[in-house]
Amino acid sequence: MALMITDECINCDVCEPECPNNAISMGEEYYQIAHDKCTECVGHFDEPQCVQLCPVACIPVNPAHVEDKETLMAKYLRLTAVSTTPAA
């Protein structure tokens, strides 16, 4: 379940630096979350950091990108994978 930021966002800037996957960035009018990078902090924290810090509660689950915990963990592992291929 990737998260999303709604148009209730006040651009307070607290969510972006707290995202361990760098999934949050400024959109045209307010912050946005890249669903392909959002793991809801699975693998990093017990709870999504952006949701915990948001003063206006504008970060719900994105209904277009519903994922279970196993899928989120697989995404986390893919995003944090370290190459084991030796450098040439």
GROMACS .gro file of C-alpha atoms in nm, residues 10-11 16 19-20 22 25 29 31-32 42 44 46-48 50-51 63 71 74 77 83:
model
   22
   10ILE     CA    1   0.010   2.267   0.359
   11ASN     CA    2   0.367   2.222   0.228
   16GLU     CA    3   1.028   1.498   0.269
   19CYS     CA    4   1.136   0.955   0.405
   20PRO     CA    5   1.405   0.683   0.412
   22ASN     CA    6   1.342   0.945  -0.094
   25SER     CA    7   0.920   1.529  -0.352
   29GLU     CA    8   0.130   2.248  -0.595
   31TYR     CA    9   0.426   1.728  -0.204
   32GLN     CA   10   0.379   1.393  -0.375
   42VAL     CA   11   0.854  -0.125   0.596
   44HIS     CA   12   1.305   0.095   0.810
   46ASP     CA   13   0.737   0.024   1.240
   47GLU     CA   14   0.517   0.310   1.120
   48PRO     CA   15   0.530   0.542   0.817
   50CYS     CA   16   0.549   1.088   0.705
   51VAL     CA   17   0.213   0.989   0.850
   63PRO     CA   18  -0.616   0.312  -0.332
   71THR     CA   19   0.518  -0.686  -0.129
   74ALA     CA   20   1.020  -0.705  -0.135
   77LEU     CA   21   1.484  -0.517  -0.041
   83SER     CA   22   2.534  -0.493  -0.583
   0.00000   0.00000   0.00000
